[in-house]
PDB file of C-alpha atoms in Angstrom:
ATOM      1  CA  MET F   1     231.340 190.768 -60.920  1.00 95.00           C
ATOM      2  CA  GLU F   2     229.470 189.692 -57.073  1.00 97.00           C
ATOM      3  CA  GLN F   3     232.559 186.688 -56.575  1.00 97.00           C
ATOM      4  CA  THR F   4     235.201 189.153 -57.360  1.00 98.00           C
ATOM      5  CA  LEU F   5     233.945 192.031 -55.170  1.00 98.00           C
ATOM      6  CA  HIS F   6     233.023 188.710 -52.551  1.00 98.00           C
ATOM      7  CA  ARG F   7     236.468 186.811 -53.114  1.00 98.00           C
ATOM      8  CA  THR F   8     238.361 190.158 -52.867  1.00 98.00           C
ATOM      9  CA  PHE F   9     236.501 191.177 -49.903  1.00 98.00           C
ATOM     10  CA  ILE F  10     237.577 188.541 -47.944  1.00 98.00           C
ATOM     11  CA  ALA F  11     240.750 188.722 -48.360  1.00 98.00           C
ATOM     12  CA  PHE F  12     241.202 192.665 -47.655  1.00 98.00           C
ATOM     13  CA  GLY F  13     239.039 191.591 -44.393  1.00 96.00           C
ATOM     14  CA  ARG F  14     241.952 189.314 -42.960  1.00 96.00           C
ATOM     15  CA  ALA F  15     244.458 192.051 -44.335  1.00 96.00           C
ATOM     16  CA  ILE F  16     242.934 194.367 -42.088  1.00 95.00           C
ATOM     17  CA  LEU F  17     241.817 192.000 -39.166  1.00 93.00           C
ATOM     18  CA  ASP F  18     244.501 189.810 -38.436  1.00 93.00           C
ATOM     19  CA  THR F  19     247.699 192.379 -38.435  1.00 93.00           C
ATOM     20  CA  PRO F  20     248.076 195.590 -36.667  1.00 92.00           C
ATOM     21  CA  TRP F  21     246.867 197.571 -39.385  1.00 93.00           C
ATOM     22  CA  PHE F  22     245.073 200.269 -38.825  1.00 92.00           C
ATOM     23  CA  GLY F  23     243.656 203.384 -40.983  1.00 92.00           C
ATOM     24  CA  LYS F  24     240.241 204.872 -41.768  1.00 92.00           C
ATOM     25  CA  GLU F  25     238.209 204.834 -44.472  1.00 94.00           C
ATOM     26  CA  ARG F  26     239.928 206.834 -47.338  1.00 96.00           C
ATOM     27  CA  GLU F  27     242.902 204.650 -46.349  1.00 96.00           C
ATOM     28  CA  ALA F  28     240.796 201.477 -46.619  1.00 97.00           C
ATOM     29  CA  VAL F  29     238.861 202.339 -49.856  1.00 98.00           C
ATOM     30  CA  SER F  30     242.734 203.245 -51.181  1.00 98.00           C
ATOM     31  CA  TYR F  31     244.254 199.958 -49.753  1.00 98.00           C
ATOM     32  CA  TYR F  32     241.616 197.844 -51.138  1.00 98.00           C
ATOM     33  CA  ALA F  33     240.996 199.261 -54.363  1.00 98.00           C
ATOM     34  CA  PHE F  34     244.851 199.143 -55.041  1.00 98.00           C
ATOM     35  CA  GLY F  35     246.181 196.125 -53.073  1.00 98.00           C
ATOM     36  CA  PHE F  36     242.637 194.174 -54.073  1.00 98.00           C
ATOM     37  CA  LEU F  37     240.528 194.675 -56.936  1.00 98.00           C
ATOM     38  CA  ALA F  38     243.537 196.191 -59.067  1.00 98.00           C
ATOM     39  CA  LYS F  39     245.097 192.911 -58.753  1.00 98.00           C
ATOM     40  CA  ALA F  40     241.424 190.914 -59.551  1.00 98.00           C
ATOM     41  CA  CYS F  41     241.737 192.274 -62.602  1.00 98.00           C
ATOM     42  CA  LYS F  42     241.169 189.589 -65.520  1.00 97.00           C
ATOM     43  CA  GLU F  43     241.215 189.869 -69.325  1.00 97.00           C
ATOM     44  CA  GLY F  44     237.160 188.206 -70.194  1.00 97.00           C
ATOM     45  CA  THR F  45     235.372 189.325 -67.377  1.00 97.00           C
ATOM     46  CA  LEU F  46     233.663 192.447 -66.262  1.00 97.00           C
ATOM     47  CA  LEU F  47     236.186 193.906 -64.323  1.00 98.00           C
ATOM     48  CA  PHE F  48     239.252 193.124 -67.211  1.00 98.00           C
ATOM     49  CA  ASP F  49     240.859 196.737 -66.096  1.00 98.00           C
ATOM     50  CA  PRO F  50     242.351 199.161 -63.127  1.00 98.00           C
ATOM     51  CA  GLY F  51     241.089 201.959 -65.385  1.00 98.00           C
ATOM     52  CA  GLN F  52     237.644 200.704 -64.816  1.00 98.00           C
ATOM     53  CA  ILE F  53     237.949 201.712 -60.443  1.00 98.00           C
ATOM     54  CA  ALA F  54     237.355 205.131 -59.347  1.00 98.00           C
ATOM     55  CA  ILE F  55     237.856 206.555 -55.844  1.00 98.00           C
ATOM     56  CA  GLU F  56     235.618 209.457 -54.928  1.00 97.00           C
ATOM     57  CA  GLY F  57     233.834 208.719 -58.624  1.00 97.00           C
ATOM     58  CA  ARG F  58     230.799 210.733 -59.771  1.00 95.00           C
ATOM     59  CA  ILE F  59     227.290 208.817 -60.798  1.00 95.00           C
ATOM     60  CA  PRO F  60     224.285 210.533 -61.653  1.00 93.00           C
ATOM     61  CA  GLY F  61     222.287 211.681 -58.883  1.00 88.00           C
ATOM     62  CA  THR F  62     218.467 210.734 -58.396  1.00 85.00           C
ATOM     63  CA  ARG F  63     215.062 212.571 -57.900  1.00 79.00           C
ATOM     64  CA  SER F  64     215.658 212.810 -54.253  1.00 77.00           C
ATOM     65  CA  HIS F  65     219.520 214.600 -54.427  1.00 67.00           C
ATOM     66  CA  SER F  66     219.517 218.077 -55.046  1.00 68.00           C
ATOM     67  CA  LYS F  67     222.625 217.739 -56.995  1.00 74.00           C
ATOM     68  CA  LYS F  68     222.538 216.229 -60.906  1.00 79.00           C
ATOM     69  CA  GLN F  69     225.418 214.086 -59.592  1.00 88.00           C
ATOM     70  CA  VAL F  70     226.899 213.275 -56.532  1.00 92.00           C
ATOM     71  CA  CYS F  71     230.750 211.275 -55.421  1.00 95.00           C
ATOM     72  CA  LYS F  72     230.871 207.820 -54.323  1.00 96.00           C
ATOM     73  CA  ASP F  73     233.480 205.719 -52.432  1.00 98.00           C
ATOM     74  CA  LEU F  74     234.338 203.662 -54.989  1.00 98.00           C
ATOM     75  CA  VAL F  75     233.450 203.263 -58.570  1.00 98.00           C
ATOM     76  CA  ILE F  76     233.446 200.415 -61.023  1.00 98.00           C
ATOM     77  CA  TRP F  77     232.721 201.410 -64.890  1.00 98.00           C
ATOM     78  CA  PRO F  78     232.117 199.281 -67.720  1.00 98.00           C
ATOM     79  CA  ALA F  79     235.218 200.836 -69.441  1.00 98.00           C
ATOM     80  CA  SER F  80     238.442 201.698 -68.684  1.00 98.00           C
ATOM     81  CA  GLY F  81     238.846 205.463 -68.310  1.00 97.00           C
ATOM     82  CA  ALA F  82     234.560 205.177 -68.381  1.00 97.00           C
ATOM     83  CA  ASN F  83     232.916 208.105 -66.049  1.00 97.00           C
ATOM     84  CA  CYS F  84     229.270 209.249 -65.683  1.00 96.00           C
ATOM     85  CA  TRP F  85     229.638 212.233 -68.156  1.00 95.00           C
ATOM     86  CA  ASP F  86     228.714 213.017 -71.776  1.00 92.00           C
ATOM     87  CA  GLY F  87     229.286 216.612 -72.252  1.00 85.00           C
ATOM     88  CA  PRO F  88     229.798 219.655 -69.830  1.00 83.00           C
ATOM     89  CA  ASN F  89     227.355 218.842 -66.593  1.00 77.00           C
ATOM     90  CA  LYS F  90     225.766 215.907 -68.253  1.00 87.00           C
ATOM     91  CA  ALA F  91     226.288 213.076 -65.779  1.00 89.00           C
ATOM     92  CA  VAL F  92     224.236 210.058 -67.377  1.00 92.00           C
ATOM     93  CA  HIS F  93     226.811 207.428 -67.387  1.00 96.00           C
ATOM     94  CA  VAL F  94     225.760 204.525 -65.113  1.00 96.00           C
ATOM     95  CA  PRO F  95     228.611 202.388 -63.678  1.00 98.00           C
ATOM     96  CA  LEU F  96     229.047 198.686 -62.896  1.00 98.00           C
ATOM     97  CA  ALA F  97     229.239 198.827 -59.064  1.00 98.00           C
ATOM     98  CA  ILE F  98     229.346 201.560 -56.518  1.00 98.00           C
ATOM     99  CA  ILE F  99     231.225 200.606 -53.131  1.00 98.00           C
ATOM    100  CA  GLU F 100     230.195 202.893 -50.085  1.00 97.00           C
ATOM    101  CA  TRP F 101     232.395 202.543 -46.847  1.00 97.00           C
ATOM    102  CA  LYS F 102     232.639 203.728 -43.104  1.00 94.00           C
ATOM    103  CA  ALA F 103     235.429 203.057 -40.988  1.00 90.00           C
ATOM    104  CA  ASP F 104     234.908 202.736 -37.202  1.00 78.00           C
ATOM    105  CA  ARG F 105     231.521 201.657 -36.996  1.00 80.00           C
ATOM    106  CA  ALA F 106     230.462 197.319 -36.421  1.00 80.00           C
ATOM    107  CA  THR F 107     227.138 198.446 -38.640  1.00 88.00           C
ATOM    108  CA  PHE F 108     225.500 199.422 -41.404  1.00 93.00           C
ATOM    109  CA  PHE F 109     224.930 203.166 -41.436  1.00 92.00           C
ATOM    110  CA  PRO F 110     221.121 203.015 -42.178  1.00 93.00           C
ATOM    111  CA  ASP F 111     221.594 206.231 -44.533  1.00 94.00           C
ATOM    112  CA  ASP F 112     224.183 204.248 -46.865  1.00 95.00           C
ATOM    113  CA  ILE F 113     221.495 201.106 -47.169  1.00 96.00           C
ATOM    114  CA  SER F 114     218.636 203.841 -47.843  1.00 95.00           C
ATOM    115  CA  LYS F 115     220.713 205.657 -50.541  1.00 94.00           C
ATOM    116  CA  MET F 116     222.091 202.424 -52.157  1.00 97.00           C
ATOM    117  CA  GLN F 117     218.310 201.034 -52.422  1.00 97.00           C
ATOM    118  CA  GLU F 118     217.484 204.225 -54.189  1.00 95.00           C
ATOM    119  CA  TYR F 119     220.948 204.157 -56.372  1.00 95.00           C
ATOM    120  CA  THR F 120     219.869 200.356 -57.157  1.00 97.00           C
ATOM    121  CA  THR F 121     216.363 201.135 -57.687  1.00 96.00           C
ATOM    122  CA  THR F 122     216.303 204.127 -60.004  1.00 94.00           C
ATOM    123  CA  TYR F 123     219.352 202.337 -61.909  1.00 94.00           C
ATOM    124  CA  PRO F 124     218.209 198.871 -61.619  1.00 96.00           C
ATOM    125  CA  GLU F 125     221.546 197.641 -63.442  1.00 96.00           C
ATOM    126  CA  LEU F 126     223.950 198.856 -60.858  1.00 97.00           C
ATOM    127  CA  LEU F 127     225.322 197.017 -57.604  1.00 98.00           C
ATOM    128  CA  GLY F 128     225.384 198.338 -54.626  1.00 98.00           C
ATOM    129  CA  ILE F 129     227.748 197.235 -51.778  1.00 98.00           C
ATOM    130  CA  VAL F 130     227.947 198.900 -47.934  1.00 98.00           C
ATOM    131  CA  VAL F 131     230.822 198.367 -46.092  1.00 97.00           C
ATOM    132  CA  THR F 132     231.533 198.522 -42.753  1.00 96.00           C
ATOM    133  CA  PHE F 133     234.220 197.825 -40.562  1.00 94.00           C
ATOM    134  CA  ASP F 134     235.676 198.952 -37.488  1.00 86.00           C
ATOM    135  CA  ALA F 135     240.003 198.502 -37.745  1.00 77.00           C
ATOM    136  CA  LYS F 136     240.358 200.224 -33.930  1.00 81.00           C
ATOM    137  CA  LYS F 137     238.447 196.723 -32.315  1.00 85.00           C
ATOM    138  CA  LYS F 138     239.531 194.452 -35.231  1.00 85.00           C
ATOM    139  CA  GLY F 139     235.928 192.752 -34.827  1.00 88.00           C
ATOM    140  CA  VAL F 140     234.317 192.482 -38.370  1.00 93.00           C
ATOM    141  CA  LEU F 141     234.687 193.447 -42.101  1.00 96.00           C
ATOM    142  CA  ARG F 142     230.792 193.555 -43.181  1.00 97.00           C
ATOM    143  CA  ALA F 143     229.292 193.892 -46.305  1.00 98.00           C
ATOM    144  CA  ALA F 144     225.413 194.198 -47.466  1.00 98.00           C
ATOM    145  CA  LYS F 145     224.914 193.639 -51.042  1.00 98.00           C
ATOM    146  CA  VAL F 146     221.921 196.102 -52.219  1.00 98.00           C
ATOM    147  CA  VAL F 147     220.990 194.239 -55.647  1.00 98.00           C
ATOM    148  CA  ARG F 148     217.401 196.275 -57.333  1.00 98.00           C
ATOM    149  CA  GLY F 149     216.576 197.950 -53.808  1.00 98.00           C
ATOM    150  CA  VAL F 150     216.814 194.337 -52.355  1.00 98.00           C
ATOM    151  CA  VAL F 151     219.232 194.184 -49.263  1.00 98.00           C
ATOM    152  CA  GLU F 152     221.220 191.528 -48.183  1.00 98.00           C
ATOM    153  CA  GLU F 153     223.118 192.411 -45.300  1.00 96.00           C
ATOM    154  CA  GLY F 154     224.670 189.373 -44.770  1.00 96.00           C
ATOM    155  CA  TRP F 155     225.659 189.053 -47.853  1.00 98.00           C
ATOM    156  CA  LEU F 156     229.559 188.502 -46.145  1.00 98.00           C
ATOM    157  CA  GLU F 157     230.758 188.859 -42.510  1.00 97.00           C
ATOM    158  CA  VAL F 158     235.164 188.541 -42.045  1.00 96.00           C
ATOM    159  CA  ARG F 159     236.089 188.143 -38.133  1.00 92.00           C
TER     160      ARG F 159
END
């Protein structure tokens, strides 16, 4: 999964930084999900079907959240059509990965990093990715990887 995300983020970064493309967070999430990630689905891998990808997908909350479930920009589930629900109002299933995005920023939003640390500590099987890019200035797209609360801020950088 990690290699697929890394490869598709590089291709996405090139597509938005080396062209006149402009969009904000929601447009970027959609473009990445359908234009890059869905096309990378491959039988026999963790990401085998576009139906595993959810935009604004709900995941179970953590102890610090007042809500039992929270929405994340992009969520990748272990099966097509999977989600967090185990019945009405019971958010219990955890995805393979969550990706949080910020547009028009050259640096990571500290709150996204700390929340991702909390999610990946609470749910150790979860891969967390935090993405930031500045489509206006065409400077850089960065992605930090978070696994079991450990942050690797230099995981990906496309200039």
